[in-house]
Coordinates of C-alpha atoms and ligand atoms in Angstrom, one line a residue:
M4 CA 5.3 48.8 -2.6
K5 CA 4.6 45.3 -1.6
Q6 CA 6.8 42.4 -2.5
I7 CA 6.1 40.3 -5.4
F8 CA 7.8 37.0 -5.9
D9 CA 8.4 35.7 -9.3
V10 CA 7.2 32.0 -8.3
I11 CA 5.4 31.0 -5.2
I12 CA 5.0 27.3 -4.9
V13 CA 2.7 25.6 -2.7
G14 CA 4.1 22.5 -1.3
A15 CA 7.7 21.6 -0.2
G16 CA 8.0 18.0 -1.3
A17 CA 10.1 16.4 -4.0
S18 CA 8.7 18.1 -6.7
G19 CA 8.0 21.4 -5.1
L20 CA 11.6 21.6 -4.0
T21 CA 12.8 20.7 -7.4
A22 CA 10.5 23.3 -9.0
G23 CA 12.0 26.1 -6.6
I24 CA 15.6 25.0 -7.5
Q25 CA 15.2 25.1 -11.1
A26 CA 13.1 28.5 -11.0
A27 CA 15.6 30.0 -8.7
R28 CA 18.5 28.7 -11.1
Q29 CA 16.8 30.8 -13.9
G30 CA 17.0 34.0 -11.9
A31 CA 13.5 33.9 -10.3
K32 CA 12.6 35.1 -6.8
V33 CA 11.3 31.9 -5.2
L34 CA 9.0 31.4 -2.1
I35 CA 7.9 27.9 -1.1
L36 CA 4.6 27.6 1.1
E37 CA 4.5 24.5 3.2
H38 CA 2.0 23.9 5.6
M39 CA 3.9 21.1 7.9
E40 CA 6.9 21.9 10.1
K41 CA 9.5 20.4 7.8
A42 CA 10.0 19.8 4.0
G43 CA 10.0 16.6 2.3
K44 CA 8.4 14.3 5.0
K45 CA 7.0 11.9 2.3
L46 CA 10.2 11.6 0.4
L47 CA 12.1 10.5 4.0
A48 CA 9.3 7.6 4.0
T49 CA 10.7 6.5 0.3
G50 CA 12.0 3.2 -0.3
N51 CA 12.1 2.4 3.5
G52 CA 13.8 5.4 4.2
K53 CA 16.3 4.5 1.7
C54 CA 14.9 6.4 -1.2
N55 CA 14.4 4.5 -4.6
F56 CA 14.7 7.9 -6.3
T57 CA 14.6 6.5 -10.0
N58 CA 15.2 3.4 -12.3
Q59 CA 17.3 2.8 -15.1
K60 CA 14.3 1.6 -17.1
Q61 CA 12.3 4.3 -18.3
G62 CA 9.3 4.8 -20.8
I63 CA 5.9 5.5 -20.9
A64 CA 4.9 2.0 -19.8
Y65 CA 5.8 2.7 -16.4
Y66 CA 3.3 5.3 -16.0
R67 CA -0.4 5.8 -15.6
G68 CA -3.3 7.9 -15.6
K69 CA -6.0 8.9 -18.1
N70 CA -3.3 10.2 -20.7
P71 CA -0.1 8.4 -19.6
A72 CA 1.7 10.0 -23.1
F73 CA 1.1 13.3 -21.3
V74 CA 4.8 12.7 -19.6
L75 CA 6.5 12.2 -22.8
P76 CA 7.3 16.1 -23.8
A77 CA 8.7 16.4 -20.0
F78 CA 10.5 13.4 -20.3
Q79 CA 12.0 14.7 -23.5
Q80 CA 13.6 17.9 -21.6
F81 CA 14.2 16.0 -18.1
G82 CA 14.8 12.8 -18.2
L83 CA 16.8 9.8 -16.3
A84 CA 20.2 11.2 -17.5
E85 CA 19.6 14.9 -16.5
T86 CA 17.9 13.5 -13.3
L87 CA 21.3 11.6 -12.4
Q88 CA 23.2 14.7 -13.4
F89 CA 21.0 17.2 -11.3
F90 CA 21.6 15.1 -8.2
R91 CA 25.3 14.2 -9.0
E92 CA 25.8 18.0 -9.0
L93 CA 24.3 18.3 -5.8
G94 CA 26.3 15.5 -4.4
V95 CA 24.2 12.6 -4.5
Y96 CA 25.5 9.8 -6.4
A97 CA 23.2 6.7 -7.5
K98 CA 23.6 3.2 -7.3
V99 CA 21.6 0.5 -9.0
K100 CA 20.1 -2.4 -7.0
R101 CA 17.8 -5.2 -8.4
D102 CA 15.5 -4.5 -11.3
G103 CA 17.4 -1.1 -12.3
Y104 CA 16.2 0.3 -9.1
Y105 CA 18.5 3.3 -8.3
Y106 CA 19.2 4.4 -4.6
P107 CA 21.6 7.3 -3.3
T108 CA 25.1 5.8 -2.3
S109 CA 24.4 7.2 1.2
G110 CA 21.5 4.6 1.3
Q111 CA 19.5 7.6 3.0
A112 CA 16.4 9.6 1.8
S113 CA 17.5 12.2 4.7
S114 CA 20.8 13.0 2.9
L115 CA 19.0 13.5 -0.5
L116 CA 16.3 15.7 0.9
E117 CA 19.3 17.8 2.8
T118 CA 21.1 18.2 -0.7
L119 CA 17.9 19.6 -2.0
L120 CA 17.1 21.8 0.9
M121 CA 21.1 22.9 0.8
E122 CA 20.5 23.8 -2.8
C123 CA 17.4 25.8 -1.8
R124 CA 19.5 27.8 0.9
R125 CA 22.4 28.7 -1.9
L126 CA 19.7 29.8 -4.3
K127 CA 18.2 31.9 -1.6
V128 CA 14.8 30.2 -2.3
R129 CA 12.7 31.1 0.9
I130 CA 10.5 28.2 2.7
L131 CA 7.8 29.3 5.1
Y132 CA 6.5 26.6 7.0
E133 CA 3.2 25.8 9.0
I134 CA 1.7 27.9 6.6
G135 CA -2.3 28.1 6.8
I136 CA -3.3 29.0 3.5
R137 CA -7.0 30.4 3.5
S138 CA -7.5 31.0 0.0
M139 CA -5.9 31.7 -3.3
E140 CA -6.9 33.9 -6.2
Q141 CA -5.4 35.6 -9.2
E142 CA -6.0 39.5 -9.8
Q143 CA -4.7 41.6 -12.6
G144 CA -2.2 39.0 -13.3
I145 CA -0.9 38.4 -9.6
F146 CA -1.5 35.4 -7.6
L147 CA -2.8 36.2 -4.1
F148 CA -2.0 33.7 -1.1
H149 CA -4.0 34.9 2.0
T150 CA -2.5 32.8 4.8
K151 CA -2.3 33.2 8.7
Q152 CA 0.9 34.7 8.4
G153 CA -0.4 37.5 6.0
V154 CA -0.7 38.2 2.1
F155 CA 2.0 36.9 -0.3
R156 CA 2.0 37.9 -3.8
S157 CA 3.6 36.3 -7.2
R158 CA 3.5 36.4 -10.9
A159 CA 3.5 32.7 -11.3
C160 CA 2.1 29.9 -9.3
I161 CA 3.2 26.3 -9.2
L162 CA 0.7 23.8 -6.9
A163 CA 3.0 20.9 -5.9
T164 CA 0.5 19.8 -3.1
G165 CA 0.7 16.2 -3.7
G166 CA -2.0 13.6 -3.5
K167 CA -4.1 12.1 -0.8
A168 CA -1.7 9.1 0.1
A169 CA -0.2 8.9 3.6
K170 CA -1.6 12.1 4.9
K171 CA 0.6 12.1 7.8
T172 CA 3.5 13.1 5.7
G173 CA 1.4 16.3 4.7
S174 CA -0.1 15.6 1.3
D175 CA -3.6 15.2 2.6
G176 CA -5.8 16.4 -0.2
S177 CA -5.8 20.2 1.2
G178 CA -4.6 21.2 -2.1
I179 CA -7.7 20.2 -4.0
P180 CA -9.8 23.3 -3.2
Y181 CA -7.4 25.6 -4.7
I182 CA -7.3 23.4 -7.8
V183 CA -10.9 23.5 -8.0
G184 CA -11.0 27.0 -7.1
F185 CA -9.0 28.1 -10.3
G186 CA -11.7 26.2 -12.5
H187 CA -9.8 22.8 -12.9
K188 CA -11.2 19.4 -13.2
L189 CA -10.0 16.6 -11.3
T190 CA -10.0 12.7 -12.5
D191 CA -11.2 10.2 -9.9
I192 CA -8.9 9.9 -7.1
V193 CA -8.1 6.5 -5.6
P194 CA -5.4 4.9 -3.6
A195 CA -2.5 3.3 -5.6
L196 CA 0.6 0.9 -4.8
V197 CA -1.6 -0.3 -1.9
Q198 CA -2.3 -3.7 -0.2
L199 CA -5.6 -5.2 -1.3
Q200 CA -8.3 -6.7 1.2
G201 CA -9.4 -10.3 0.3
K202 CA -12.8 -12.0 1.3
P203 CA -11.6 -15.5 1.7
S204 CA -11.7 -17.1 5.3
F205 CA -8.4 -19.0 4.6
L206 CA -6.4 -15.7 4.7
K207 CA -5.8 -16.1 8.5
E208 CA -4.1 -19.5 8.1
V209 CA -2.1 -18.4 5.1
A210 CA -0.7 -15.0 6.9
G211 CA 2.6 -14.7 6.7
I212 CA 3.3 -16.4 3.5
R213 CA 5.7 -15.1 0.9
A214 CA 6.1 -16.9 -2.3
E215 CA 7.4 -15.8 -5.9
G216 CA 4.5 -15.8 -8.3
V217 CA 2.3 -13.9 -10.6
V218 CA -0.7 -12.1 -9.6
E219 CA -3.6 -11.5 -12.4
L220 CA -6.1 -8.8 -11.7
Y221 CA -9.4 -9.4 -13.0
I222 CA -12.6 -7.1 -13.2
E223 CA -15.7 -8.8 -13.2
K224 CA -14.3 -11.5 -15.9
E225 CA -11.8 -9.5 -17.7
K226 CA -8.1 -9.9 -17.0
I227 CA -7.0 -6.3 -16.6
A228 CA -3.3 -6.2 -15.2
E229 CA -0.7 -8.9 -14.2
D230 CA 2.7 -8.7 -12.5
L231 CA 5.2 -11.0 -11.4
G232 CA 7.4 -11.1 -8.0
E233 CA 7.3 -11.9 -4.5
L234 CA 3.6 -12.4 -3.4
Q235 CA 2.6 -11.9 0.4
L236 CA -0.5 -13.1 2.1
T237 CA -1.7 -11.5 5.0
A238 CA -4.6 -11.9 7.5
F239 CA -5.8 -8.7 5.5
G240 CA -5.4 -10.0 2.1
V241 CA -2.6 -9.8 -0.5
S242 CA 0.4 -7.8 -0.7
G243 CA 3.9 -7.3 -2.0
I244 CA 5.3 -5.4 -5.0
P245 CA 3.4 -7.2 -7.9
V246 CA 0.1 -6.6 -5.7
F247 CA 1.0 -2.9 -5.4
Q248 CA 1.8 -2.8 -9.3
V249 CA -1.8 -3.9 -10.1
S250 CA -3.8 -2.4 -7.2
R251 CA -4.8 1.1 -9.0
Y252 CA -6.9 -0.9 -11.4
A253 CA -8.6 -2.8 -8.2
A254 CA -9.3 0.5 -6.5
Y255 CA -11.0 2.0 -9.7
G256 CA -12.9 -1.3 -10.1
L257 CA -14.1 -1.0 -6.7
L258 CA -14.9 2.6 -7.1
L259 CA -17.2 1.4 -9.8
K260 CA -18.6 -1.1 -7.6
K261 CA -17.4 -4.0 -9.8
T262 CA -16.4 -7.5 -8.8
V263 CA -12.8 -7.2 -8.4
S264 CA -10.6 -10.5 -7.9
V265 CA -7.0 -11.6 -8.0
R266 CA -5.8 -15.0 -9.1
L267 CA -2.4 -16.0 -8.0
N268 CA 0.0 -18.4 -9.7
F269 CA 2.8 -20.1 -7.6
L270 CA 4.1 -21.8 -10.5
P271 CA 4.2 -19.5 -13.6
D272 CA 7.1 -21.2 -15.2
L273 CA 5.1 -24.3 -16.0
S274 CA 2.1 -24.9 -18.1
R275 CA -0.9 -26.7 -16.9
R276 CA 0.1 -29.9 -18.3
Q277 CA 3.5 -29.6 -16.6
V278 CA 2.1 -28.8 -13.3
M279 CA -0.1 -32.1 -13.9
E280 CA 2.8 -34.0 -15.0
L281 CA 4.6 -33.0 -11.7
L282 CA 1.9 -33.8 -9.5
E283 CA 1.3 -36.9 -11.0
E284 CA 5.0 -37.7 -10.2
R285 CA 4.9 -36.5 -6.8
F286 CA 1.7 -38.6 -6.0
F287 CA 1.6 -41.5 -8.1
I288 CA 5.5 -42.4 -8.7
Y289 CA 7.2 -41.0 -5.5
G290 CA 4.0 -41.1 -3.5
E291 CA 4.6 -44.7 -1.9
G292 CA 4.0 -44.4 1.8
K293 CA 3.1 -40.8 1.7
N294 CA 0.1 -39.0 2.4
A295 CA -1.0 -35.8 0.3
S296 CA 0.4 -33.2 2.3
E297 CA 3.8 -35.1 2.5
A298 CA 3.8 -35.5 -1.5
L299 CA 3.4 -31.8 -1.9
L300 CA 6.3 -31.2 1.3
G301 CA 8.8 -29.1 -0.5
L302 CA 7.2 -27.9 -3.4
L303 CA 5.7 -24.7 -2.1
P304 CA 5.7 -23.0 1.3
D305 CA 4.3 -25.7 4.0
K306 CA 1.4 -23.2 5.1
L307 CA 0.4 -22.7 1.5
N308 CA 0.3 -26.6 0.5
G309 CA -2.4 -27.0 3.3
V310 CA -4.6 -24.0 1.8
L311 CA -4.4 -25.4 -1.7
L312 CA -5.3 -28.9 -0.7
K313 CA -8.1 -27.6 1.5
E314 CA -9.3 -25.5 -1.5
S315 CA -8.9 -28.7 -3.7
K316 CA -11.1 -30.7 -1.3
I317 CA -8.1 -33.1 -0.9
L318 CA -7.7 -34.4 3.1
P319 CA -4.0 -33.7 3.7
E320 CA -3.8 -37.3 5.4
K321 CA -5.2 -39.0 2.3
R322 CA -2.7 -41.5 0.7
A323 CA -1.1 -39.8 -2.1
K324 CA -1.4 -42.8 -4.4
S325 CA -5.2 -43.1 -3.7
C326 CA -5.7 -39.7 -5.1
H327 CA -7.7 -39.5 -8.2
R328 CA -6.4 -37.6 -11.5
K329 CA -9.6 -35.3 -11.3
E330 CA -8.3 -34.3 -7.7
L331 CA -4.8 -33.6 -9.0
H332 CA -6.4 -31.4 -11.7
C333 CA -8.1 -29.4 -9.1
L334 CA -4.9 -29.3 -7.2
A335 CA -3.0 -27.9 -10.2
S336 CA -5.9 -25.2 -11.1
Q337 CA -5.7 -24.1 -7.2
I338 CA -1.5 -23.7 -7.7
Q339 CA -1.9 -22.0 -10.8
S340 CA -4.9 -20.0 -10.1
L341 CA -5.9 -19.4 -6.4
Q342 CA -8.8 -17.1 -6.6
I343 CA -9.3 -14.1 -3.8
E344 CA -12.2 -11.8 -4.1
I345 CA -11.1 -8.2 -3.3
I346 CA -13.3 -6.3 -1.2
G347 CA -11.4 -3.0 -0.5
T348 CA -7.7 -1.7 -0.2
K349 CA -5.7 -0.2 2.7
G350 CA -7.0 3.2 1.8
F351 CA -5.0 6.4 1.1
D352 CA -3.4 6.0 4.7
G353 CA -1.9 2.6 3.7
A354 CA -1.1 3.8 0.0
Q355 CA 2.1 5.0 -1.4
V356 CA 0.5 7.1 -4.1
T357 CA -2.6 8.7 -5.3
A358 CA -4.2 7.4 -8.9
G359 CA -5.7 10.5 -10.3
G360 CA -5.4 14.1 -9.7
V361 CA -5.7 17.3 -12.2
D362 CA -7.1 16.5 -15.6
T363 CA -4.1 16.6 -17.8
D364 CA -6.4 17.4 -20.5
E365 CA -6.4 20.9 -19.1
V366 CA -2.4 21.2 -18.6
Y367 CA 0.3 21.9 -21.3
P368 CA 2.6 18.7 -21.4
E369 CA 5.7 20.8 -22.5
T370 CA 5.3 23.3 -19.5
M371 CA 3.0 22.2 -16.9
E372 CA 1.1 25.4 -17.3
S373 CA -2.8 25.4 -16.9
R374 CA -4.6 25.8 -20.1
L375 CA -7.1 27.5 -18.0
V376 CA -5.1 30.0 -16.2
Q377 CA -2.2 31.8 -17.1
G378 CA 0.6 31.4 -15.0
L379 CA -0.5 28.7 -12.9
F380 CA 1.4 25.5 -12.9
F381 CA 1.1 22.1 -11.4
S382 CA 3.8 19.6 -10.7
G383 CA 4.3 15.9 -9.0
E384 CA 1.6 13.7 -8.0
V385 CA -1.1 16.2 -7.8
L386 CA -1.5 15.6 -11.6
D387 CA -3.3 12.6 -12.9
I388 CA -0.1 10.7 -13.4
D389 CA 0.8 7.6 -11.4
G390 CA 4.1 5.6 -11.8
M391 CA 4.8 2.0 -11.2
C392 CA 6.6 0.7 -7.9
G393 CA 10.6 1.2 -8.6
G394 CA 11.4 4.9 -8.2
Y395 CA 8.9 6.0 -11.3
N396 CA 6.8 8.2 -8.9
L397 CA 9.8 10.4 -7.8
Q398 CA 11.1 10.2 -11.5
W399 CA 7.7 12.0 -12.1
A400 CA 8.4 14.6 -9.1
W401 CA 12.0 15.5 -10.8
T402 CA 10.5 15.7 -14.0
S403 CA 7.5 17.6 -13.9
G404 CA 9.0 19.7 -10.9
S405 CA 11.8 20.5 -13.3
V406 CA 10.0 21.3 -16.2
A407 CA 7.3 23.6 -14.2
G408 CA 10.1 25.5 -12.4
K409 CA 11.9 26.5 -15.4
A410 CA 8.6 27.4 -17.3
A411 CA 7.2 29.2 -14.2
A412 CA 10.1 31.4 -14.1
A413 CA 10.6 32.1 -17.8
Y414 CA 6.6 33.2 -17.5
A415 CA 7.2 35.3 -14.7
C416 CA 10.4 37.1 -15.9
S417 CA 8.5 37.8 -19.2
R418 CA 5.7 39.5 -17.1
K419 CA 8.4 41.8 -15.6
K420 CA 9.2 43.3 -18.9
Ligands
LIG505 C1 5.7 5.0 2.3 C2 6.2 5.6 1.0 C3 6.9 5.1 0.1 C4 7.3 5.5 -1.0 N1 8.4 4.9 -1.6 C5 8.7 5.6 -3.0 C6 9.9 5.3 -3.7 O1 10.8 4.4 -2.9 N2 10.2 5.5 -4.9 C7 9.4 6.5 -5.6 O2 9.5 6.8 -6.8 N3 8.4 6.8 -4.9 C8 7.9 6.6 -3.5 N4 6.8 6.9 -3.0 C9 6.0 8.0 -3.6 C10 6.8 9.4 -3.6 O3 7.0 9.8 -2.0 C11 5.6 10.4 -4.0 O4 5.0 10.1 -5.5 C12 6.3 11.9 -4.1 O5 6.8 12.2 -2.9 C13 5.4 12.9 -4.8 O6 5.9 14.3 -4.7 P1 5.2 15.5 -4.7 O7 6.1 16.4 -4.5 O8 4.4 15.5 -5.8 O9 4.2 15.2 -3.2 P2 4.7 15.2 -1.6 O10 6.2 14.6 -1.7 O11 3.6 14.7 -1.1 O12 4.9 16.8 -1.5 C14 3.7 17.5 -1.3 C15 3.8 18.8 -0.5 O13 3.0 19.6 -0.2 C16 2.7 19.9 1.0 N5 1.1 20.3 1.1 C17 0.1 19.6 0.7 N6 -1.0 20.4 0.9 C18 -0.4 21.5 1.1 C19 -1.4 22.9 1.6 N7 -2.7 22.8 1.4 N8 -0.7 23.9 1.9 C20 0.7 23.7 2.0 N9 1.7 22.7 1.7 C21 0.9 21.7 1.1 C22 3.0 18.4 1.8 O14 2.8 18.7 3.0 C23 4.2 18.2 1.0 O15 5.2 18.6 1.7 C24 6.4 6.5 -1.7 C25 5.6 6.9 -1.2 C26 5.5 6.4 0.2 C27 4.0 7.1 1.3

């Protein structure tokens, strides 16, 4: 009699390992098939190796996709409190950094990964590495995985193959044919949490500038999203966490061949009138003996001042007091609305996550089970849910992995009776 596992999980990333642990804790016999030589390679890269694994602030507002409300039933079962408790039991304590970001006290993604693997060993969850899955099918209620290392069988299957972002880590989109093979649709897939490529020629001059501000994203003439924080200007374009947060919308706009642009506001706390008053003070009241460049000195990073003057067509050496109010109006507008046309992104290789994925209309939100194929489950980034920067993508991996793991185990055990 050939061995039949209760649950086979494809992908030993954040969500696959969590699903494996949760399924095994329900008494299921679990096998994880991983095509890389190691588990959790993307997890190791998270938070610059420090692993921002969740966030104090939670809610639907932090998740995106065709239907963000899809996450709610799963969060009711396994939310922030359950996540912190899950990791505490594994030995990982959380410390909060700025903006509610949680990191392990070890400060190491590697130690968090090791605790997941330790628990897998304790629960006898088998992980096979460098597996080459040739095809997958379901025959008389049993899933068959045809691999270079032989055929594996299971009652339930969880696809936890991630998206297409950072393919060096293993999530390279090679799971997509399995999903489609089971008859599932995918929504459009684009890179998210990614740098945006800008058009203007001044980018080379401003490369290296970091300044607090607001980024507003426009598709055609409509403002779609905005975010606040440290903006980074590079020779490539714009970067920084606020840019990451709006990048998925830019990527979708570009996919639809729409005109995409960002407007940067470097003095977001002031109204336009207040910026005008401030410039008038600097140029007309305290501007005696100064040129335009000197009148701006100290307000914003020097390199940026130069670009703003150039874009306002004010010569840096022009006497401050001889500047016209119209010129200052133009300068105020550049300070609060510096426009950069967006012509691309850093692509999947430069992205942290994938937006789009398995269409959530075809998945039960309470269990992560397919509505099309009984016994087939999904977890993590493979689904059409992407989180904001700040620990939300890993939180989705823990949440969906836990729910899928428990539900897959329950399904498999019910089939044995
Ligand atoms: C540089 C970087 C930094 C990040 N920082 C953070 C952060 O600080 N906080 C945060 O919340 N999120 C962060 N993320 C995002 C987060 O890492 C992912 O959203 C999360 O890992 C997704 O988990 P997953 O299990 O769904 O997919 P993954 O972790 O990608 O795991 C998928 C697994 O499936 C395997 N696999 C794929 N295809 C196959 C196949 N055909 N056969 C067998 N195995 C397969 C892969 O090798 C991989 O091991 C970051 C991402 C990157 C790239």
